[in-house]
XYZ file of C-alpha atoms in Angstrom:
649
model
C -51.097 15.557 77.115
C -47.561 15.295 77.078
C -46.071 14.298 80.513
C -43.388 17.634 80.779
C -46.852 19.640 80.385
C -46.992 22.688 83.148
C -50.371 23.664 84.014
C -48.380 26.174 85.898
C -47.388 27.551 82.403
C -50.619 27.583 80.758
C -51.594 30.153 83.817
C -49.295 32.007 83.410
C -49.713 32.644 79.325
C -53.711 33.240 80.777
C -52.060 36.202 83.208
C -49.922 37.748 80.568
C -52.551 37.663 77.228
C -55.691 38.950 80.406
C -52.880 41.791 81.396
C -52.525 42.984 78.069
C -55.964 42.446 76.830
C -57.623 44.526 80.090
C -55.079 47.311 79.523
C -55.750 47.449 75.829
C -59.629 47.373 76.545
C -59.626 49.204 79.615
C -62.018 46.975 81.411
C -60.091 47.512 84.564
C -57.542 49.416 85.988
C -54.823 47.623 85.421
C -52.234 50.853 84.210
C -49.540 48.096 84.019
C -51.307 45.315 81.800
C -48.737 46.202 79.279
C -46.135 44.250 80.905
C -48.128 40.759 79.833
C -45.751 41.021 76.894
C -42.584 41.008 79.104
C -44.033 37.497 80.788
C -44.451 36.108 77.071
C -40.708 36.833 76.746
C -39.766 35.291 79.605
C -41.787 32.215 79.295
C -40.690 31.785 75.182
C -37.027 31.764 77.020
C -37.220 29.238 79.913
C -39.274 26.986 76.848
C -36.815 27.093 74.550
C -33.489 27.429 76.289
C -35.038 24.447 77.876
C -35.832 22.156 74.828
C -32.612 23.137 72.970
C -30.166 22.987 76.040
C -31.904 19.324 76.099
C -31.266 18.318 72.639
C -27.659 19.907 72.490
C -26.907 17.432 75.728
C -28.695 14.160 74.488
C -27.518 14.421 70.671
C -24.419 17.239 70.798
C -26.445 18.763 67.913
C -29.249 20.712 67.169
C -32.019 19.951 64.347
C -32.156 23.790 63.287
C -34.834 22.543 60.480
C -36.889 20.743 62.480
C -36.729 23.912 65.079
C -37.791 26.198 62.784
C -40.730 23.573 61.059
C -41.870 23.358 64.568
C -41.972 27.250 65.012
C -43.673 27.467 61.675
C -46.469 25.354 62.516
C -47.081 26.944 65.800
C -47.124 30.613 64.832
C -47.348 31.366 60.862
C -50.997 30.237 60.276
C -52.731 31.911 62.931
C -50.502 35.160 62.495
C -51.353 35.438 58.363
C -54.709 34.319 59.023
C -55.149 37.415 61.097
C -53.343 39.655 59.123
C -55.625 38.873 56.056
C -58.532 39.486 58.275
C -57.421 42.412 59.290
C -56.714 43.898 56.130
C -59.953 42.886 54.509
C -62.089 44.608 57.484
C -60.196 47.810 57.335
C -60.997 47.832 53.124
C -64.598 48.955 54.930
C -63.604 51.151 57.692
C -60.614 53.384 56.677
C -59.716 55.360 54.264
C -57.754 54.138 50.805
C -54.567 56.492 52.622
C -55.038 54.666 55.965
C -55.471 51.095 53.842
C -51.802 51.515 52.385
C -49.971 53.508 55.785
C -51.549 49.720 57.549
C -50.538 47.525 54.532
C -47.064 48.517 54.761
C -47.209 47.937 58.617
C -49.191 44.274 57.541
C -45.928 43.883 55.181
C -43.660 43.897 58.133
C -45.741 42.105 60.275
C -45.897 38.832 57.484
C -41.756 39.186 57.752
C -41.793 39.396 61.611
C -40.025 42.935 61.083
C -42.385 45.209 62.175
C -40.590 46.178 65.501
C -38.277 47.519 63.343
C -40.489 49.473 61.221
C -42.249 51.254 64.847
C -38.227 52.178 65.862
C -38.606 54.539 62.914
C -41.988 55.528 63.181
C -41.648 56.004 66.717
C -39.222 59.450 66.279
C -41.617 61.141 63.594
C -43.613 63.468 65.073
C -46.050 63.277 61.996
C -46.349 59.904 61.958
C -49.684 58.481 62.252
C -51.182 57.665 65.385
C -50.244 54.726 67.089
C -53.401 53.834 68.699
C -54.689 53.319 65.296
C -52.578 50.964 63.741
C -54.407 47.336 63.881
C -50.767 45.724 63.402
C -48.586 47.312 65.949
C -49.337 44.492 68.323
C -47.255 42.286 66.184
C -43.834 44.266 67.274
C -44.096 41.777 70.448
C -43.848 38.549 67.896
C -41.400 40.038 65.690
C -38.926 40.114 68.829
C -40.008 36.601 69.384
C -39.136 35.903 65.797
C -35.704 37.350 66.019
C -35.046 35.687 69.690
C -35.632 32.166 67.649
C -33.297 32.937 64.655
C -30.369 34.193 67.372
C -30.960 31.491 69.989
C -30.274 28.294 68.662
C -26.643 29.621 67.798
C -25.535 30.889 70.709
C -26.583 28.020 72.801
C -24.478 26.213 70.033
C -21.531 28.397 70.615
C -21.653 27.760 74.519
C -21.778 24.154 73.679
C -18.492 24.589 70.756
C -16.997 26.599 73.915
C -17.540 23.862 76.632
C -20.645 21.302 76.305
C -22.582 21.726 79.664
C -24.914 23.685 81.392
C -22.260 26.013 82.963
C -20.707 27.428 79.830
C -24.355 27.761 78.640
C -24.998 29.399 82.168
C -22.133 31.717 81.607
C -22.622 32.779 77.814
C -26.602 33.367 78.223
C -25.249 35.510 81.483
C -22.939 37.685 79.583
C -25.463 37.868 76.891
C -28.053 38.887 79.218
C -25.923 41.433 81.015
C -25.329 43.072 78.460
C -28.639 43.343 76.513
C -29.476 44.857 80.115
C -27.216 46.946 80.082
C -27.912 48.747 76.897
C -31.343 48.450 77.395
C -31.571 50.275 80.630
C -29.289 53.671 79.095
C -30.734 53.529 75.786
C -34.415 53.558 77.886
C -33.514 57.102 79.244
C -32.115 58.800 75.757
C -33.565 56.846 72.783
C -36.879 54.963 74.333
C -38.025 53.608 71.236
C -34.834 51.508 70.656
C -35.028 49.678 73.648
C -38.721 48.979 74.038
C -38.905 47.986 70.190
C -35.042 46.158 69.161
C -35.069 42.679 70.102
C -31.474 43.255 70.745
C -32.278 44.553 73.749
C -34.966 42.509 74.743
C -32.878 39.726 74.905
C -31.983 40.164 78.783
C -36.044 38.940 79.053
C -35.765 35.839 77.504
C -32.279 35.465 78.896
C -34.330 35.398 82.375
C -36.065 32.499 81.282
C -33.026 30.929 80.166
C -31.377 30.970 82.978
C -34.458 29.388 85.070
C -34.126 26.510 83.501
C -30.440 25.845 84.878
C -31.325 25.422 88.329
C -31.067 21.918 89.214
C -33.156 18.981 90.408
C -31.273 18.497 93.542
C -32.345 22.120 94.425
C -35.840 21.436 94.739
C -35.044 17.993 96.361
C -33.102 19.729 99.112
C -35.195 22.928 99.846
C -38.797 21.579 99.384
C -40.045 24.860 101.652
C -38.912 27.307 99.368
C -41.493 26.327 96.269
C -44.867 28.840 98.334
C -42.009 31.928 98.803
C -41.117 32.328 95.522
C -44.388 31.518 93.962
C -46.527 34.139 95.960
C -43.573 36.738 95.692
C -43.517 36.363 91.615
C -47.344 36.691 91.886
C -46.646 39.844 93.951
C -44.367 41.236 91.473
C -46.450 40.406 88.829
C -49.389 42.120 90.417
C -47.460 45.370 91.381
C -46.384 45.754 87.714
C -50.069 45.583 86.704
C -51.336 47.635 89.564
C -48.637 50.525 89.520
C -46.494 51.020 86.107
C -48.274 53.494 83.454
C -47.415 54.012 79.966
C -45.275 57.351 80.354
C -42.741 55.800 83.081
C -39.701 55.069 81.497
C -39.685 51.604 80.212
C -38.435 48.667 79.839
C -35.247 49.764 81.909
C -34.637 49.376 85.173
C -38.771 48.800 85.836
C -38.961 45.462 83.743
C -37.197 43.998 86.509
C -40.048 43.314 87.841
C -42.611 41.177 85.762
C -39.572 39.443 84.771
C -38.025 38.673 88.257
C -41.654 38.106 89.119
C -42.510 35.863 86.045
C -38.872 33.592 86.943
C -39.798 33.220 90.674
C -43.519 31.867 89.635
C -41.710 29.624 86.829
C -39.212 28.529 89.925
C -41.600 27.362 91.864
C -43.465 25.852 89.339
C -40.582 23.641 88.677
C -40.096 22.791 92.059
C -43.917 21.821 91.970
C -42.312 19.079 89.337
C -40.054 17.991 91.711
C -41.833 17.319 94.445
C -41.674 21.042 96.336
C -45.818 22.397 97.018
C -45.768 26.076 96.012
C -49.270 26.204 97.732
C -50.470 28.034 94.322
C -50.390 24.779 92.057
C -54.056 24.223 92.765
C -55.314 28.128 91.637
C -52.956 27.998 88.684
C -54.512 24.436 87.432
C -57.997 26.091 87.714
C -59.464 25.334 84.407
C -60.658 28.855 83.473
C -57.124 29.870 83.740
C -56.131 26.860 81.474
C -58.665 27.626 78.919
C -57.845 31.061 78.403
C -53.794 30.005 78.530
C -54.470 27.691 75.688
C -56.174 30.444 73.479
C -53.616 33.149 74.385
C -51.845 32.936 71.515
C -54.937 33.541 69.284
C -56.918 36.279 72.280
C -52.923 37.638 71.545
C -53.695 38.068 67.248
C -57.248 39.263 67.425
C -57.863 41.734 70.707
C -55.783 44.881 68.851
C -57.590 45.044 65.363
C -60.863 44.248 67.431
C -60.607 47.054 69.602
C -58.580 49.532 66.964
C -61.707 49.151 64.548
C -64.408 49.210 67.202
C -62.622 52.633 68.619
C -63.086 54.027 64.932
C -66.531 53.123 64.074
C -67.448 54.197 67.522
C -65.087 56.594 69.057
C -66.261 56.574 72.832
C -67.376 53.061 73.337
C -69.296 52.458 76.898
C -68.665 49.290 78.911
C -71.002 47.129 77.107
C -69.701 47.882 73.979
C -66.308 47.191 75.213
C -67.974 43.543 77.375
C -68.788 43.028 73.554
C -65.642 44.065 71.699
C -64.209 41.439 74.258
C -66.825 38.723 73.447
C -66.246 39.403 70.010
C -62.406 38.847 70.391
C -63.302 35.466 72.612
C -65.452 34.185 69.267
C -62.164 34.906 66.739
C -59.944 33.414 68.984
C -62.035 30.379 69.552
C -62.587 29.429 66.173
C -58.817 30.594 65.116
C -57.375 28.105 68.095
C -59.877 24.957 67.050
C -60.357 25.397 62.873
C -56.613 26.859 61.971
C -54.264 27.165 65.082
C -54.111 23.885 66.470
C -55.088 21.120 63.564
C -52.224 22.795 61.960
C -49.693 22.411 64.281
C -50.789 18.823 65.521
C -50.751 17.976 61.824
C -49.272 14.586 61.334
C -48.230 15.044 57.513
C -46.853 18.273 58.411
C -45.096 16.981 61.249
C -43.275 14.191 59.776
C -40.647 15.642 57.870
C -39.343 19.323 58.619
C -39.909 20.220 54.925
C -42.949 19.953 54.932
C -43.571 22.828 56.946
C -41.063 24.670 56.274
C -41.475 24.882 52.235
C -45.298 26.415 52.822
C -44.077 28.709 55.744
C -41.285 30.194 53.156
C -43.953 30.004 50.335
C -47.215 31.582 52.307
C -45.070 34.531 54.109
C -43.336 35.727 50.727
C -47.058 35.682 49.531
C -47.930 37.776 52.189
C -45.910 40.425 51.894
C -46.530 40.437 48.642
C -49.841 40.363 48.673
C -49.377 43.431 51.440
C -47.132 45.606 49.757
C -49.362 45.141 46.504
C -52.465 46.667 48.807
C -50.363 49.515 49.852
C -49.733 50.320 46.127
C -53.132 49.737 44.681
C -55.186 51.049 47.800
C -53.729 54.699 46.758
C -53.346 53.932 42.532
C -56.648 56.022 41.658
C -57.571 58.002 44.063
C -60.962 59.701 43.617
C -60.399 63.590 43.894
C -61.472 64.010 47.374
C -59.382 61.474 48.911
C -56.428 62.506 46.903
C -57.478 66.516 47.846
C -57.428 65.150 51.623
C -53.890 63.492 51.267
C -52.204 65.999 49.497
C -53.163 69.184 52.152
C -52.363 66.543 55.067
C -48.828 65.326 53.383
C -47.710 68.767 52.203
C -45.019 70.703 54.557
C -44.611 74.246 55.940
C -42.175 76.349 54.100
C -39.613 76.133 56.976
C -40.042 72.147 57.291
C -39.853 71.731 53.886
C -36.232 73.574 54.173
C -35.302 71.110 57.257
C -35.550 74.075 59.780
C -37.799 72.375 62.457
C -35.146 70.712 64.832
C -35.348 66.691 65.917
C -35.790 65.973 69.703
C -32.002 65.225 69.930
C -30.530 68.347 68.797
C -29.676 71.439 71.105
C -27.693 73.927 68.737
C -29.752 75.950 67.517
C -30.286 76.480 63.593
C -31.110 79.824 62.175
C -33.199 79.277 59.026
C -33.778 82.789 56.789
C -37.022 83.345 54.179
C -39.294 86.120 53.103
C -37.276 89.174 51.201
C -33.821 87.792 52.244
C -31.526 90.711 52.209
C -34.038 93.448 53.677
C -33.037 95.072 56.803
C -36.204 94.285 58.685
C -36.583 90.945 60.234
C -38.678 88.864 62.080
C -37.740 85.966 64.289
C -40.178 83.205 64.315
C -39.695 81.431 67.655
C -41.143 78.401 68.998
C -42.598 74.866 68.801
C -44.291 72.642 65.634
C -47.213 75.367 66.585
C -45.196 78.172 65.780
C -44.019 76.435 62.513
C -47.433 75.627 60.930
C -47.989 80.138 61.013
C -44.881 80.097 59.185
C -45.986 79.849 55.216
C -48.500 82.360 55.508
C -45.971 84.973 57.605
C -42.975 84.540 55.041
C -45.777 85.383 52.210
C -46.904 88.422 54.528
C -43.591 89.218 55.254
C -42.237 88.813 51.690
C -44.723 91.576 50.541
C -43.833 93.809 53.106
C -39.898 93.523 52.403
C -39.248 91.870 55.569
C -37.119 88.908 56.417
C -38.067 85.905 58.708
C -35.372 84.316 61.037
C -36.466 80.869 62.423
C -35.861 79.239 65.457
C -38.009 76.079 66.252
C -37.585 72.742 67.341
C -40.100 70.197 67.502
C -42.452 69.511 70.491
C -40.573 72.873 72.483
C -42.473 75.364 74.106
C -41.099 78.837 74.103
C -42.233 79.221 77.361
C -39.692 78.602 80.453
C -41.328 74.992 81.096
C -39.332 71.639 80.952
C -41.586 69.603 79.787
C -42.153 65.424 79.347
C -42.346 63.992 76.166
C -43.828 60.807 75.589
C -41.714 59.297 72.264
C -38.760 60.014 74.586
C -40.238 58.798 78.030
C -38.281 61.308 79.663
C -37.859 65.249 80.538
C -37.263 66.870 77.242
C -33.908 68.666 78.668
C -32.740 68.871 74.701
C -35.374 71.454 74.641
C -34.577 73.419 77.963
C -30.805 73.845 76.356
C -32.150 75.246 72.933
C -34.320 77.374 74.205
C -31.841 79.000 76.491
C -29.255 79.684 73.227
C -32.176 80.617 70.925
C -33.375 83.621 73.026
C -29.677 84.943 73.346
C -29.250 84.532 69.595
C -32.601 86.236 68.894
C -31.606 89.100 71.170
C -28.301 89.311 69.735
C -30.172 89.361 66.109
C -32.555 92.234 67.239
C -35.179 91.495 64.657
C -38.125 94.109 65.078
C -40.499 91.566 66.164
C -40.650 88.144 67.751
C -43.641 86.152 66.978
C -44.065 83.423 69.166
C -46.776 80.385 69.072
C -46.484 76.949 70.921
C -49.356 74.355 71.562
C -51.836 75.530 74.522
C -51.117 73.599 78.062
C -54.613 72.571 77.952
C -54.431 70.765 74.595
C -50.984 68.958 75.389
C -52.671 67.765 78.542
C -55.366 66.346 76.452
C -53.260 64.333 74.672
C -51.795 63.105 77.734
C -55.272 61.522 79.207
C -54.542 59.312 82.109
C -50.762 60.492 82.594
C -49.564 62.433 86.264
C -49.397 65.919 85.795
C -47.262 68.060 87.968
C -49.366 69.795 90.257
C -47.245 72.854 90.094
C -47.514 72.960 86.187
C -49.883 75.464 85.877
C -47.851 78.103 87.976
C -44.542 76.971 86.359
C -46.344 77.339 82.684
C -47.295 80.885 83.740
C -43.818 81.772 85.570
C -42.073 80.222 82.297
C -44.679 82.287 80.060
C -43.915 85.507 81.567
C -40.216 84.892 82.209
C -39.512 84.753 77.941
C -41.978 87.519 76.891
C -39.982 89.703 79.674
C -36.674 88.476 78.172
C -37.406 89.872 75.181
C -39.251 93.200 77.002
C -36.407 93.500 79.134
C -34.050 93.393 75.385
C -36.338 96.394 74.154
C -37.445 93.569 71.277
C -41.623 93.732 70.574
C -43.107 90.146 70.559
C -46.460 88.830 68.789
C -48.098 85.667 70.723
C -50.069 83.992 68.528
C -53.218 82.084 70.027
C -52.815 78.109 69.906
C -55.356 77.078 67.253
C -57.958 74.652 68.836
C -57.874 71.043 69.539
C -59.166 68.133 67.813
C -59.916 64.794 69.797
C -58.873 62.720 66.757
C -57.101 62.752 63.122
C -58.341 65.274 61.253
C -57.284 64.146 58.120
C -57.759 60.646 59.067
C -61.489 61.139 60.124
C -62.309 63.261 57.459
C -60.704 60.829 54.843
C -62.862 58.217 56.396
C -66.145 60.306 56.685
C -65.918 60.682 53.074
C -65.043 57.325 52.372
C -68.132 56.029 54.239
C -70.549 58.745 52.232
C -70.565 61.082 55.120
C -69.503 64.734 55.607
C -66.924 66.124 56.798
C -68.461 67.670 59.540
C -68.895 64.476 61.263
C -65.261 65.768 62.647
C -66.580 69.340 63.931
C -65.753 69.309 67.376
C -67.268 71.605 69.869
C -65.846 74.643 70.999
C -65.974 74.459 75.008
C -63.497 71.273 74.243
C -61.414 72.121 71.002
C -61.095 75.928 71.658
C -59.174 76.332 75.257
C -60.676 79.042 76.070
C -60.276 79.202 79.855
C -56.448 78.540 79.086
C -56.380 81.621 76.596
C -57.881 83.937 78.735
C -54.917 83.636 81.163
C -52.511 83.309 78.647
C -53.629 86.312 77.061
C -53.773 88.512 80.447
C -49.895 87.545 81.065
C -48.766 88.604 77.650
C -50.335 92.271 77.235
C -49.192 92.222 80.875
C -45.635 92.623 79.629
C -44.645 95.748 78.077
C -44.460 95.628 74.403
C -46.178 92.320 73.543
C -49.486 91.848 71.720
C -52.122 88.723 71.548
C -53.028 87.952 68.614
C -56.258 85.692 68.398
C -57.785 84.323 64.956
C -59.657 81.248 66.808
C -63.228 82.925 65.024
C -61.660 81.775 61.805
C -61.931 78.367 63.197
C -64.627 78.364 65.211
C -68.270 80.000 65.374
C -70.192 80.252 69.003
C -70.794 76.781 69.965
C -68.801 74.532 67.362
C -64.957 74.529 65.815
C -64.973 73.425 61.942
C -62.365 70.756 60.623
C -63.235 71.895 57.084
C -63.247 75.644 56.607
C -63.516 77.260 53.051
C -63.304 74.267 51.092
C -60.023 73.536 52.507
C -58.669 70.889 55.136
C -58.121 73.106 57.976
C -55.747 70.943 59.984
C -53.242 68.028 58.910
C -53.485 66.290 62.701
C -55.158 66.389 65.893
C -53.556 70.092 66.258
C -51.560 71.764 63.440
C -52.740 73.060 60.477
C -52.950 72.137 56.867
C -50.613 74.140 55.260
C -52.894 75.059 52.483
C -55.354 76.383 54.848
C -52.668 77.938 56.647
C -51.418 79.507 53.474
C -55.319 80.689 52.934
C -54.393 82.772 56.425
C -52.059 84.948 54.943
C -54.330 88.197 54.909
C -55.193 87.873 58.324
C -51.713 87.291 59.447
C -50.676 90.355 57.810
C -53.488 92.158 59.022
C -52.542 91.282 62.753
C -48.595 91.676 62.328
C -48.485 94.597 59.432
């Protein structure tokens, strides 16, 4: 064991990788575990701002090669390993469209650019499910990636600047600043930029750069101050993993505090070094801790695809199961750290010359992507007529969104769309959220027979209803919508169309998607209040309106599950879902008593085309009913045009 070894270190990888690993799992309530990722980035800056600062002062040079073989050895084998065994276990759980959607993520991941990729995903509101991507875990290494390409030169340009640790001390600084800066606005108006870009993740490892400036004498001169700052990082630590949940705003302002607390315990650890007891030393060396430190790396790589796959071939796994996803992931990561890990990175052949390493690195990650990109294409080539039926009513638009007449989170103008018989002098104004845009295709084709013309006005993930409401992709309160909302009803009333048909998702489903987030105790009354408040705007106008009843709720992908029913020789009524949970009926029973409570508005309920007494059908007719958890297919949807225009004509 090398003699600059930190057990202190090793503990803390062993907190960060048990953090994540427990909040992924959810073995215990640990909201915050997520922040294990932030201590990585921390302790991947103090390393290497530590051995480079090093070499730049001993030699006045850096051996970028020899950098980079070392990085190669250390992280490619493990990482493709994974990746292949990832992809070759999902060719027997999902579906040929899931195999490609992954590949394509697997392609990123083999280029360390999949952070990149998730920025993008992260602002559709299609996109696929998160939870269910076996790669996304990789954005955290793709950051890493990008930290070790940018490092390395501006630690050189500190040392063109000035050679010495202050003009190191000063550019990492500004550097840091900065990246803080941005990070912390960018968290309240664009989320997704600052938790994935490693841009703005550079602040964390910044932190850890910094750490390692402080100087011997320090510790030599202030030997009490080693037990403060170890049990107050351990504190901060702890209160991240005890208090933050996924819909606070973050990183921002709130990664403060792993990373102040992950610096303090990294302080004091190197005051340990130096002859200042931290009083934690002996915990942190516990060997348990060690062990599971020295396999974080690989417990890192295999708990997501463990857990993602497990979730799908057993959607609500019990404790044991999830003791035994866990056991499962300890096995992988055992024989990943022993057989592939570690005797390639100790390898002396590989070691000894910096080409070596790097030649295969270059060679084995063009191979994987590839090798992924080739999956995505061929997983989808010859589809049989099922899957390809599945895909196609899942991938094809509403008539409005196909038109580019659904808004984006970030705009507040509103934007008039017209269809149906153009130029007659009857109109209707559609008004509302995604929900209200999935009735559109069948209500143009109603209205289109009946010579009237339909206005739009809808914007994605906006209620109709007078209700500011939190959306998760923007880890914020959606005021975009409050502002459009406003300016659409004054346009619709200046428009006096001779109905308003309005339809946005029930409260009770967009609380289930929500599971484990704070909900506003006063939401329910403020949902009513902001119910009542539009229906009587338009009352008030002398304007009819038509409220459409929310279609039920689905606790997974429809088109995802069906897909994979079918691909596993099962029906597609594995995805029924029972109608006390998908139907909301409870919730539409009020809703319904406030609208015919306002003069001149009808409820309009087709939920029996959906659902029978005791159980809600995902397959209705021959046709995919919905394209999601919640909206529908628009060729069912366009199957619903004689009921629509039975209900509105």
């Amino acid at each position: 064991m090398s003699a600059s070894f930190r057990p202190d270190i090793e503990s803390l990888r062993a907190l960060a990788v048990s953090g994540v690993v427990a909040f992924h799992f959810g073995l215990t309530g640990l909201p915050g575990g997520f922040v294990g990722v932030d201590i990585f980035f921390v302790i991947s800056g103090y390393l290497i701002t530590k051995h480079l600062v090093s070499e730049i002062a001993e030699t006045g040079r850096l051996d970028l090669w020899r950098f980079y073989a070392s990085r190669a050895r250390r992280l490619l084998p493990a990482s493709l390993f994974v990746i292949l065994a990832t992809l070759v276990a999902g060719a027997f759980i999902l579906s040929p469209e899931e195999q490609s959607l992954y590949s394509k993520g697997a392609m990123f991941a083999s280029a360390y650019a999949i952070n990149l990729w998730l920025i993008r995903w992260s602002f559709d509101y299609f996109a696929a499910d998160a939870t269910s991507n076996p790669f996304i875990h990789f954005w955290s290494l793709s950051v890493e990636e990008q930290f070790y390409l940018a490092w390395p030169a501006l630690l050189l340009l500190a040392a063109w600047l000035r050679p010495g640790k202050r003009m190191a001390m000063l550019v990492i600084g500004v550097a840091g600043l900065v990246s803080f800066a941005v990070c912390a606005w960018l968290t309240t108006v664009a989320q997704p930029w600052a938790f994935y870009f490693s841009p703005l993740r550079a602040w964390e490892f910044a932190a850890g750069g910094l750490a390692t400036m402080v100087p011997q004498r320090f510790w030599q001169e202030r030997p009490r101050f080693g037990a403060p700052l170890a049990w107050l990082g351990l504190a901060l630590i702890g209160a991240a993993y005890l208090s933050f949940t996924e819909e606070a705003p973050f990183p921002g302002f709130m990664a403060l505090v792993p990373v102040a607390g992950t610096v303090l315990l990294l302080l004091a650890g190197a005051g340990e070094n130096n002859g200042a007891s931290n009083g934690l030393s002996a915990v942190l060396a516990l060997p348990p801790l060690q062990w599971v430190g020295k396999l974080s790396y690989s417990l890192y790589l295999w708990h997501w695809p463990v857990i993602v796959y497990a979730t799908m071939l057993v959607p609500d796994l019990s404790g044991p199961e999830r003791l035994a996803c866990l056991a499962l992931t300890l096995a992988l990561s055992i024989f990943t750290y022993h057989f592939i890990e570690n005797p390639i990175r100790r390898n002396n052949w590989l070691m000894a010359n910096a080409a070596r390493a790097l030649v295969p690195a270059v060679l084995l990650t063009g191979t994987s992507v590839a090798a992924t990109y080739a999956n995505a294409r061929l997983a989808v080539h010859d589809l049989d007529a099922q899957q390809r039926f599945v895909a196609e009513s899942a991938a094809r638009p509403s008539t409005v969104r196909r038109a580019g007449c659904v808004l984006s989170y970030a705009t507040v103008k509103p934007k008039p769309c017209v269809f149906g018989a153009r130029h007659a002098e009857r109109s209707i104004a559609l008004f509302g959220d995604s929900h209200a845009d999935h009735w559109s295709t069948p209500l143009i084709e109603a209205a289109q027979k009946n010579n009237y013309r339909v206005v739009t006005w809808l914007k994605s993930s906006c209620r109709a209803s007078r209700l500011t409401v939190y959306v998760t992709q923007l880890k914020r309160d959606y005021t975009e919508c409050d502002q459009w909302r406003d300016q659409s009803i004054k346009e619709i009333i200046a428009a006096r169309p001779s109905l308003v048909v309005i339809s946005e998702i029930a409260l009770a489903s967009s609380r289930k998607m929500a599971i484990g987030m704070q909900v506003p105790d006063s939401q329910d009354a403020d949902w009513r209040a902001g119910l009542r408040s539009t229906l009587e705007a338009f009352s008030k106008a002398g304007l009819k309106v038509a409220f459409i009843r929310d279609v039920p709720f689905n606790d997974e992908h429809v088109d995802t599950c069906v897909a994979r029913a079918l691909w596993q020789g099962q029906a597609p009524s594995l995805c029924d879902q029972t109608r006390a949970y998908a139907a909301n009926d409870a919730t539409a029973a009020v809703e319904r008593d406030i609208v015919l409570g306002v003069p001149g508005a009808s409820y309009i309920d087709m939920t029996n085309l959906f659902c029978d007494a005791r159980t809600c059908h995902v397959f209705i007719g021959g046709k995919l009913a919905y394209r999601d958890r919640h909206h529908l297919a628009t060729p069912f949807a366009e199957s619903l045009e004689p009921a629509v225009e039975r209900a509105l004509f």
